[in-house]
mmCIF file of C-alpha atoms in Angstrom:
data_model
loop_
_atom_site.group_PDB
_atom_site.id
_atom_site.type_symbol
_atom_site.label_atom_id
_atom_site.label_comp_id
_atom_site.label_asym_id
_atom_site.label_seq_id
_atom_site.Cartn_x
_atom_site.Cartn_y
_atom_site.Cartn_z
ATOM 1 C CA UNK F 1005 71.233 109.057 112.635
ATOM 2 C CA UNK F 1006 69.453 107.125 108.963
ATOM 3 C CA UNK F 1007 71.066 107.806 105.980
ATOM 4 C CA UNK F 1008 68.125 106.463 104.244
ATOM 5 C CA UNK F 1009 65.714 109.710 104.018
ATOM 6 C CA UNK F 1010 67.105 113.329 103.897
ATOM 7 C CA UNK F 1011 68.595 114.831 106.517
ATOM 8 C CA UNK F 1012 68.074 118.773 108.221
ATOM 9 C CA UNK F 1013 71.170 120.364 110.202
ATOM 10 C CA UNK F 1014 69.843 122.558 113.454
ATOM 11 C CA UNK F 1015 71.202 126.323 112.496
ATOM 12 C CA UNK F 1016 71.844 128.305 115.504
ATOM 13 C CA UNK F 1017 69.133 130.384 115.494
ATOM 14 C CA UNK F 1018 66.679 126.655 115.727
ATOM 15 C CA UNK F 1019 65.709 126.888 112.547
ATOM 16 C CA UNK F 1020 67.070 123.279 110.689
ATOM 17 C CA UNK F 1021 68.846 123.533 107.196
ATOM 18 C CA UNK F 1022 67.387 120.385 104.717
ATOM 19 C CA UNK F 1023 71.505 118.742 103.831
ATOM 20 C CA UNK F 1024 71.378 118.105 100.441
ATOM 21 C CA UNK F 1025 70.984 121.619 98.275
ATOM 22 C CA UNK F 1026 69.783 122.100 94.880
ATOM 23 C CA UNK F 1027 71.906 124.469 93.051
ATOM 24 C CA UNK F 1028 70.993 126.616 90.548
ATOM 25 C CA UNK F 1029 74.003 129.610 89.253
ATOM 26 C CA UNK F 1030 74.422 128.407 85.445
ATOM 27 C CA UNK F 1031 75.872 129.854 82.531
ATOM 28 C CA UNK F 1032 73.652 132.462 81.032
ATOM 29 C CA UNK F 1033 73.665 129.356 77.544
ATOM 30 C CA UNK F 1034 70.500 128.102 80.353
ATOM 31 C CA UNK F 1035 67.303 129.268 79.387
ATOM 32 C CA UNK F 1036 65.106 130.142 81.900
ATOM 33 C CA UNK F 1037 62.888 127.979 81.049
ATOM 34 C CA UNK F 1038 65.221 125.271 81.255
ATOM 35 C CA UNK F 1039 66.244 126.499 85.051
ATOM 36 C CA UNK F 1040 62.072 126.567 85.701
ATOM 37 C CA UNK F 1041 61.773 122.823 84.614
ATOM 38 C CA UNK F 1042 65.292 121.696 86.605
ATOM 39 C CA UNK F 1043 63.515 122.830 89.786
ATOM 40 C CA UNK F 1044 59.995 121.680 89.382
ATOM 41 C CA UNK F 1045 61.888 118.285 88.686
ATOM 42 C CA UNK F 1046 64.040 118.712 91.795
ATOM 43 C CA UNK F 1047 61.240 119.400 93.655
ATOM 44 C CA UNK F 1048 59.307 116.430 92.391
ATOM 45 C CA UNK F 1049 62.637 114.096 93.262
ATOM 46 C CA UNK F 1050 62.909 115.563 97.346
ATOM 47 C CA UNK F 1051 64.545 118.542 96.845
ATOM 48 C CA UNK F 1052 63.638 120.688 99.490
ATOM 49 C CA UNK F 1053 66.033 123.319 99.837
ATOM 50 C CA UNK F 1054 67.040 125.691 96.864
ATOM 51 C CA UNK F 1055 69.801 128.257 96.569
ATOM 52 C CA UNK F 1056 70.108 130.783 94.481
ATOM 53 C CA UNK F 1057 71.199 134.437 94.302
ATOM 54 C CA UNK F 1058 70.528 138.305 92.922
ATOM 55 C CA UNK F 1059 73.454 137.698 91.342
ATOM 56 C CA UNK F 1060 71.936 134.710 89.205
ATOM 57 C CA UNK F 1061 69.554 136.544 87.353
ATOM 58 C CA UNK F 1062 66.959 133.583 87.203
ATOM 59 C CA UNK F 1063 64.871 134.237 90.714
ATOM 60 C CA UNK F 1064 61.511 135.028 88.911
ATOM 61 C CA UNK F 1065 62.511 131.705 87.216
ATOM 62 C CA UNK F 1066 62.831 129.909 90.546
ATOM 63 C CA UNK F 1067 59.326 131.519 92.019
ATOM 64 C CA UNK F 1068 57.729 130.330 89.352
ATOM 65 C CA UNK F 1069 58.325 126.828 89.339
ATOM 66 C CA UNK F 1070 58.173 127.211 93.595
ATOM 67 C CA UNK F 1071 54.826 128.768 93.658
ATOM 68 C CA UNK F 1072 53.654 126.343 90.481
ATOM 69 C CA UNK F 1073 54.834 123.339 92.683
ATOM 70 C CA UNK F 1074 52.667 125.026 95.922
ATOM 71 C CA UNK F 1075 49.780 125.039 93.695
ATOM 72 C CA UNK F 1076 49.658 122.238 92.585
ATOM 73 C CA UNK F 1077 50.022 119.986 96.259
ATOM 74 C CA UNK F 1078 53.792 118.747 95.407
ATOM 75 C CA UNK F 1079 54.589 121.149 98.663
ATOM 76 C CA UNK F 1080 53.526 123.776 100.698
ATOM 77 C CA UNK F 1081 55.980 127.232 101.706
ATOM 78 C CA UNK F 1082 56.838 125.360 104.896
ATOM 79 C CA UNK F 1083 58.505 122.552 102.840
ATOM 80 C CA UNK F 1084 60.857 124.157 100.754
ATOM 81 C CA UNK F 1085 64.448 125.996 101.981
ATOM 82 C CA UNK F 1086 65.265 128.599 99.842
ATOM 83 C CA UNK F 1087 68.238 130.809 99.625
ATOM 84 C CA UNK F 1088 69.119 134.062 98.330
ATOM 85 C CA UNK F 1089 72.020 136.493 98.664
ATOM 86 C CA UNK F 1090 73.086 139.947 99.216
ATOM 87 C CA UNK F 1091 75.154 141.276 96.211
ATOM 88 C CA UNK F 1092 77.518 143.466 96.471
ATOM 89 C CA UNK F 1093 76.037 146.817 95.305
ATOM 90 C CA UNK F 1094 73.299 146.478 98.058
ATOM 91 C CA UNK F 1095 76.036 146.614 100.267
ATOM 92 C CA UNK F 1096 75.702 149.675 102.337
ATOM 93 C CA UNK F 1097 73.632 149.225 105.081
ATOM 94 C CA UNK F 1098 70.462 151.828 104.109
ATOM 95 C CA UNK F 1099 70.915 149.226 100.097
ATOM 96 C CA UNK F 1100 70.898 145.717 101.849
ATOM 97 C CA UNK F 1101 67.337 145.603 102.746
ATOM 98 C CA UNK F 1102 66.258 146.371 98.774
ATOM 99 C CA UNK F 1103 68.117 143.568 97.935
ATOM 100 C CA UNK F 1104 66.442 141.410 99.785
ATOM 101 C CA UNK F 1105 63.212 142.768 99.149
ATOM 102 C CA UNK F 1106 64.029 143.038 95.134
ATOM 103 C CA UNK F 1107 64.471 139.307 94.896
ATOM 104 C CA UNK F 1108 61.250 138.378 97.006
ATOM 105 C CA UNK F 1109 60.002 140.252 94.323
ATOM 106 C CA UNK F 1110 61.206 138.447 91.644
ATOM 107 C CA UNK F 1111 60.079 135.371 93.661
ATOM 108 C CA UNK F 1112 57.185 136.251 94.760
ATOM 109 C CA UNK F 1113 58.089 135.097 98.271
ATOM 110 C CA UNK F 1114 56.793 136.652 101.526
ATOM 111 C CA UNK F 1115 60.010 135.569 103.303
ATOM 112 C CA UNK F 1116 63.772 134.037 102.792
ATOM 113 C CA UNK F 1117 65.053 130.800 104.417
ATOM 114 C CA UNK F 1118 68.236 131.771 104.116
ATOM 115 C CA UNK F 1119 69.551 135.587 103.226
ATOM 116 C CA UNK F 1120 73.879 135.459 103.145
ATOM 117 C CA UNK F 1121 76.059 138.552 102.111
ATOM 118 C CA UNK F 1122 77.472 136.960 98.811
ATOM 119 C CA UNK F 1123 81.030 137.780 99.423
ATOM 120 C CA UNK F 1124 82.586 140.035 101.987
ATOM 121 C CA UNK F 1125 83.730 142.953 99.344
ATOM 122 C CA UNK F 1126 81.655 145.575 98.625
ATOM 123 C CA UNK F 1127 80.729 147.575 94.923
ATOM 124 C CA UNK F 1128 79.420 150.913 94.088
ATOM 125 C CA UNK F 1129 75.892 150.954 94.719
ATOM 126 C CA UNK F 1130 74.037 151.198 91.286
ATOM 127 C CA UNK F 1131 72.302 149.341 88.371
ATOM 128 C CA UNK F 1132 75.388 147.460 86.917
ATOM 129 C CA UNK F 1133 75.934 143.923 88.420
ATOM 130 C CA UNK F 1134 80.165 144.869 87.899
ATOM 131 C CA UNK F 1135 80.530 149.050 88.262
ATOM 132 C CA UNK F 1136 83.207 149.471 86.110
ATOM 133 C CA UNK F 1137 85.153 152.717 85.576
ATOM 134 C CA UNK F 1138 87.196 154.004 82.260
ATOM 135 C CA UNK F 1139 90.051 151.739 82.431
ATOM 136 C CA UNK F 1140 87.251 148.434 82.503
ATOM 137 C CA UNK F 1141 88.526 148.192 86.349
ATOM 138 C CA UNK F 1142 85.545 147.212 89.070
ATOM 139 C CA UNK F 1143 84.799 150.597 91.193
ATOM 140 C CA UNK F 1144 85.000 148.579 94.814
ATOM 141 C CA UNK F 1145 83.037 150.503 97.666
ATOM 142 C CA UNK F 1146 84.311 150.843 101.299
ATOM 143 C CA UNK F 1147 81.801 149.327 103.673
ATOM 144 C CA UNK F 1148 82.276 147.795 106.967
ATOM 145 C CA UNK F 1149 81.560 144.184 107.655
ATOM 146 C CA UNK F 1150 79.879 145.173 110.330
ATOM 147 C CA UNK F 1151 77.551 147.432 109.559
ATOM 148 C CA UNK F 1152 76.217 145.104 106.675
ATOM 149 C CA UNK F 1153 75.335 142.678 109.105
ATOM 150 C CA UNK F 1154 73.565 145.120 111.295
ATOM 151 C CA UNK F 1155 71.620 145.645 108.307
ATOM 152 C CA UNK F 1156 71.268 141.330 107.247
ATOM 153 C CA UNK F 1157 69.781 141.565 111.158
ATOM 154 C CA UNK F 1158 67.533 144.055 110.718
ATOM 155 C CA UNK F 1159 66.181 141.715 107.486
ATOM 156 C CA UNK F 1160 65.869 138.586 109.777
ATOM 157 C CA UNK F 1161 63.890 140.845 112.500
ATOM 158 C CA UNK F 1162 61.858 142.144 110.215
ATOM 159 C CA UNK F 1163 60.214 138.668 109.121
ATOM 160 C CA UNK F 1164 62.267 138.675 106.118
ATOM 161 C CA UNK F 1165 64.633 135.618 106.516
ATOM 162 C CA UNK F 1166 64.258 133.684 108.286
ATOM 163 C CA UNK F 1167 68.029 132.958 109.351
ATOM 164 C CA UNK F 1168 71.159 135.087 107.658
ATOM 165 C CA UNK F 1169 74.843 134.109 106.819
ATOM 166 C CA UNK F 1170 77.369 134.440 104.952
ATOM 167 C CA UNK F 1171 79.117 133.008 101.854
ATOM 168 C CA UNK F 1172 82.687 133.146 100.518
ATOM 169 C CA UNK F 1173 83.917 134.460 104.582
ATOM 170 C CA UNK F 1174 87.427 133.746 105.833
ATOM 171 C CA UNK F 1175 88.375 132.918 109.006
ATOM 172 C CA UNK F 1176 89.332 136.087 109.947
ATOM 173 C CA UNK F 1177 86.430 137.750 108.466
ATOM 174 C CA UNK F 1178 83.962 135.715 109.833
ATOM 175 C CA UNK F 1179 85.844 136.811 113.398
ATOM 176 C CA UNK F 1180 85.364 140.062 112.549
ATOM 177 C CA UNK F 1181 81.701 139.234 112.981
ATOM 178 C CA UNK F 1182 82.057 137.166 115.762
ATOM 179 C CA UNK F 1183 83.427 139.815 117.300
ATOM 180 C CA UNK F 1184 81.555 142.761 117.231
ATOM 181 C CA UNK F 1185 80.012 144.654 119.855
ATOM 182 C CA UNK F 1186 76.438 143.950 120.590
ATOM 183 C CA UNK F 1187 75.619 140.771 117.527
ATOM 184 C CA UNK F 1188 72.366 140.203 118.222
ATOM 185 C CA UNK F 1189 73.231 137.518 115.713
ATOM 186 C CA UNK F 1190 75.319 135.052 114.467
ATOM 187 C CA UNK F 1191 76.115 133.768 110.997
ATOM 188 C CA UNK F 1192 74.125 130.645 110.706
ATOM 189 C CA UNK F 1193 76.054 129.170 107.887
ATOM 190 C CA UNK F 1194 79.103 130.624 105.702
ATOM 191 C CA UNK F 1195 79.289 129.296 101.508
ATOM 192 C CA UNK F 1196 82.118 128.368 100.104
ATOM 193 C CA UNK F 1197 83.938 126.849 97.066
ATOM 194 C CA UNK F 1198 84.269 123.237 98.881
ATOM 195 C CA UNK F 1199 85.227 119.685 96.941
ATOM 196 C CA UNK F 1200 87.938 116.804 96.990
ATOM 197 C CA UNK F 1201 89.883 119.227 95.295
ATOM 198 C CA UNK F 1202 89.547 122.264 97.746
ATOM 199 C CA UNK F 1203 88.387 120.320 100.717
ATOM 200 C CA UNK F 1204 88.611 123.144 102.951
ATOM 201 C CA UNK F 1205 89.467 121.592 105.941
ATOM 202 C CA UNK F 1206 90.687 124.149 108.675
ATOM 203 C CA UNK F 1207 87.621 126.583 107.705
ATOM 204 C CA UNK F 1208 85.176 123.370 108.136
ATOM 205 C CA UNK F 1209 87.086 122.900 112.039
ATOM 206 C CA UNK F 1210 86.818 126.539 112.939
ATOM 207 C CA UNK F 1211 83.071 126.649 111.428
ATOM 208 C CA UNK F 1212 82.526 123.695 113.388
ATOM 209 C CA UNK F 1213 83.649 125.273 116.592
ATOM 210 C CA UNK F 1214 81.787 128.182 115.933
ATOM 211 C CA UNK F 1215 78.517 126.454 115.462
ATOM 212 C CA UNK F 1216 78.052 128.061 112.516
ATOM 213 C CA UNK F 1217 77.106 125.496 108.962
ATOM 214 C CA UNK F 1218 79.211 125.443 106.375
ATOM 215 C CA UNK F 1219 77.573 124.743 102.822
ATOM 216 C CA UNK F 1220 79.863 123.526 100.009
ATOM 217 C CA UNK F 1221 79.133 125.190 96.545
ATOM 218 C CA UNK F 1222 80.866 123.957 93.264
ATOM 219 C CA UNK F 1223 81.010 119.978 95.257
ATOM 220 C CA UNK F 1224 81.307 118.325 92.068
ATOM 221 C CA UNK F 1225 84.214 120.829 90.121
ATOM 222 C CA UNK F 1226 82.287 123.412 87.894
ATOM 223 C CA UNK F 1227 81.356 124.138 84.326
ATOM 224 C CA UNK F 1228 83.900 125.598 82.079
ATOM 225 C CA UNK F 1229 81.310 127.911 79.960
ATOM 226 C CA UNK F 1230 80.653 129.601 82.554
ATOM 227 C CA UNK F 1231 82.786 133.150 81.979
ATOM 228 C CA UNK F 1232 84.169 133.652 85.941
ATOM 229 C CA UNK F 1233 85.685 129.362 85.804
ATOM 230 C CA UNK F 1234 89.173 128.683 85.480
ATOM 231 C CA UNK F 1235 89.762 126.643 81.803
ATOM 232 C CA UNK F 1236 92.655 124.232 82.743
ATOM 233 C CA UNK F 1237 91.144 123.165 85.313
ATOM 234 C CA UNK F 1238 91.255 118.740 85.687
ATOM 235 C CA UNK F 1239 87.698 117.698 85.701
ATOM 236 C CA UNK F 1240 86.674 116.028 89.181
ATOM 237 C CA UNK F 1241 84.366 113.557 88.196
ATOM 238 C CA UNK F 1242 87.058 112.316 85.636
ATOM 239 C CA UNK F 1243 89.306 111.515 89.402
ATOM 240 C CA UNK F 1244 90.715 107.850 88.944
ATOM 241 C CA UNK F 1245 90.292 107.650 92.816
ATOM 242 C CA UNK F 1246 87.028 109.007 92.671
ATOM 243 C CA UNK F 1247 86.380 106.744 90.049
ATOM 244 C CA UNK F 1248 87.130 103.938 91.828
ATOM 245 C CA UNK F 1249 85.759 104.669 95.177
ATOM 246 C CA UNK F 1250 82.464 104.900 92.794
ATOM 247 C CA UNK F 1251 83.078 101.770 91.228
ATOM 248 C CA UNK F 1252 83.181 99.903 94.367
ATOM 249 C CA UNK F 1253 79.668 101.425 95.930
ATOM 250 C CA UNK F 1254 78.416 101.026 92.604
ATOM 251 C CA UNK F 1255 77.218 105.162 92.928
ATOM 252 C CA UNK F 1256 78.455 107.566 90.118
ATOM 253 C CA UNK F 1257 81.102 110.011 91.345
ATOM 254 C CA UNK F 1258 78.728 112.815 92.291
ATOM 255 C CA UNK F 1259 77.288 110.908 94.275
ATOM 256 C CA UNK F 1260 80.603 109.352 95.932
ATOM 257 C CA UNK F 1261 81.489 113.304 95.632
ATOM 258 C CA UNK F 1262 77.966 114.438 97.440
ATOM 259 C CA UNK F 1263 78.483 111.569 99.999
ATOM 260 C CA UNK F 1264 82.160 112.870 101.097
ATOM 261 C CA UNK F 1265 80.275 115.941 101.767
ATOM 262 C CA UNK F 1266 77.682 115.246 103.698
ATOM 263 C CA UNK F 1267 79.710 112.317 106.163
ATOM 264 C CA UNK F 1268 81.821 115.508 107.075
ATOM 265 C CA UNK F 1269 79.158 117.217 108.469
ATOM 266 C CA UNK F 1270 78.383 119.757 105.567
ATOM 267 C CA UNK F 1271 75.590 120.792 103.475
ATOM 268 C CA UNK F 1272 76.008 120.498 100.452
ATOM 269 C CA UNK F 1273 74.867 121.807 96.810
ATOM 270 C CA UNK F 1274 74.483 119.842 94.190
ATOM 271 C CA UNK F 1275 73.742 121.767 90.653
ATOM 272 C CA UNK F 1276 72.144 119.974 87.415
ATOM 273 C CA UNK F 1277 69.986 120.776 84.481
ATOM 274 C CA UNK F 1278 69.335 117.239 83.362
ATOM 275 C CA UNK F 1279 66.725 115.263 84.828
ATOM 276 C CA UNK F 1280 68.633 112.255 84.385
ATOM 277 C CA UNK F 1281 71.403 113.861 87.169
ATOM 278 C CA UNK F 1282 68.980 115.669 89.266
ATOM 279 C CA UNK F 1283 67.733 112.256 90.214
ATOM 280 C CA UNK F 1284 71.139 110.578 91.087
ATOM 281 C CA UNK F 1285 72.510 113.685 92.983
ATOM 282 C CA UNK F 1286 69.514 112.777 95.061
ATOM 283 C CA UNK F 1287 69.963 109.535 95.979
ATOM 284 C CA UNK F 1288 73.268 110.157 98.615
ATOM 285 C CA UNK F 1289 71.268 108.647 101.693
ATOM 286 C CA UNK F 1290 71.360 105.497 101.460
ATOM 287 C CA UNK F 1291 75.018 104.373 100.777
ATOM 288 C CA UNK F 1292 77.892 105.186 103.406
ATOM 289 C CA UNK F 1293 81.417 105.465 102.550
ATOM 290 C CA UNK F 1294 83.795 103.478 105.253
ATOM 291 C CA UNK F 1295 86.547 105.614 106.795
ATOM 292 C CA UNK F 1296 89.260 104.333 104.397
ATOM 293 C CA UNK F 1297 87.052 105.700 101.729
ATOM 294 C CA UNK F 1298 87.137 108.900 103.394
ATOM 295 C CA UNK F 1299 90.713 109.468 104.117
ATOM 296 C CA UNK F 1300 91.337 108.399 100.705
ATOM 297 C CA UNK F 1301 89.403 111.206 99.467
ATOM 298 C CA UNK F 1302 90.958 113.599 101.628
ATOM 299 C CA UNK F 1303 94.108 112.868 100.244
ATOM 300 C CA UNK F 1304 93.430 114.457 96.728
ATOM 301 C CA UNK F 1305 93.045 117.979 98.206
ATOM 302 C CA UNK F 1306 95.330 120.076 96.139
ATOM 303 C CA UNK F 1307 93.238 123.215 97.397
ATOM 304 C CA UNK F 1308 92.697 124.452 93.813
ATOM 305 C CA UNK F 1309 89.852 126.730 93.573
ATOM 306 C CA UNK F 1310 87.786 126.578 89.946
ATOM 307 C CA UNK F 1311 86.683 130.217 89.797
ATOM 308 C CA UNK F 1312 89.164 133.375 88.937
ATOM 309 C CA UNK F 1313 86.960 136.271 89.665
ATOM 310 C CA UNK F 1314 88.184 140.062 89.623
ATOM 311 C CA UNK F 1315 86.571 139.919 93.528
ATOM 312 C CA UNK F 1316 88.459 137.030 94.522
ATOM 313 C CA UNK F 1317 91.360 138.464 93.351
ATOM 314 C CA UNK F 1318 90.655 142.168 95.059
ATOM 315 C CA UNK F 1319 91.491 141.601 98.521
ATOM 316 C CA UNK F 1320 94.602 140.156 99.632
ATOM 317 C CA UNK F 1321 92.999 139.025 102.704
ATOM 318 C CA UNK F 1322 90.726 137.260 100.362
ATOM 319 C CA UNK F 1323 92.248 133.609 100.221
ATOM 320 C CA UNK F 1324 90.484 130.971 101.793
ATOM 321 C CA UNK F 1325 92.469 127.892 99.733
ATOM 322 C CA UNK F 1326 95.495 127.318 101.652
ATOM 323 C CA UNK F 1327 95.019 129.768 104.822
ATOM 324 C CA UNK F 1328 91.538 129.783 106.283
#
């Protein structure tokens, strides 16, 4: 297989997903005009996989960028692989499709390529993204993952989502869906935090064994400006080992971190709102890491997550750092 062009992976439902995606989650300080501009730059550079979510509050801007690039002939709708995610307040089966329809309204698109359950955690339905009680504690809902998945299957059958999958699921939660009586569609992917400090090797092995693609977010570390990111994390792209390998290949540490995931057979999301970096991050198909490089980067694993989030800590089950 050539590594000089953008690669796609075949999903278990027959659709194809580009292996390098453009991530769009951003701190609230990033203006919507910047998001729209960055997505347009990304499409011009060659990205065809755009990843967002209802939670990111930026789908109007992303939809505008995609539609502008379709209107000026840069791409057609069929060229773009767009992912959005079901937020926890829409977890009840009767609300799942509504959650997707709201994203489609914002995007002004008729379908998404991939719809993911954002977290295996349900929140009380309503207008608030994080419903809180009078003590400031998040109000969770009790929704069976399997009934939620059945509602996701209906979104696929309705043609609103070409493919369906999950995000932030551990092995046990994946098995609940895979072992569900009457399962119609398997999840095509599981999107999780994944980078050299948290390489998720066991979960990756498990997903591969079930023909589920693993997609990695925070592949370059994460911005401490975000409310939900820990402030004391080491900066991944300053890692001396990563920098030494980058120097050897005359590449950036970010390019090496992205290439590492691609060579593990993962889909990986690269995120930047800077034109120079958006271009650099796409240039990962014309070089290859050696088996020794791969082994060295494997050795950086610390089972260290960049995120702190009440949703992460709510379920004791919800641990994919040192178990899977």
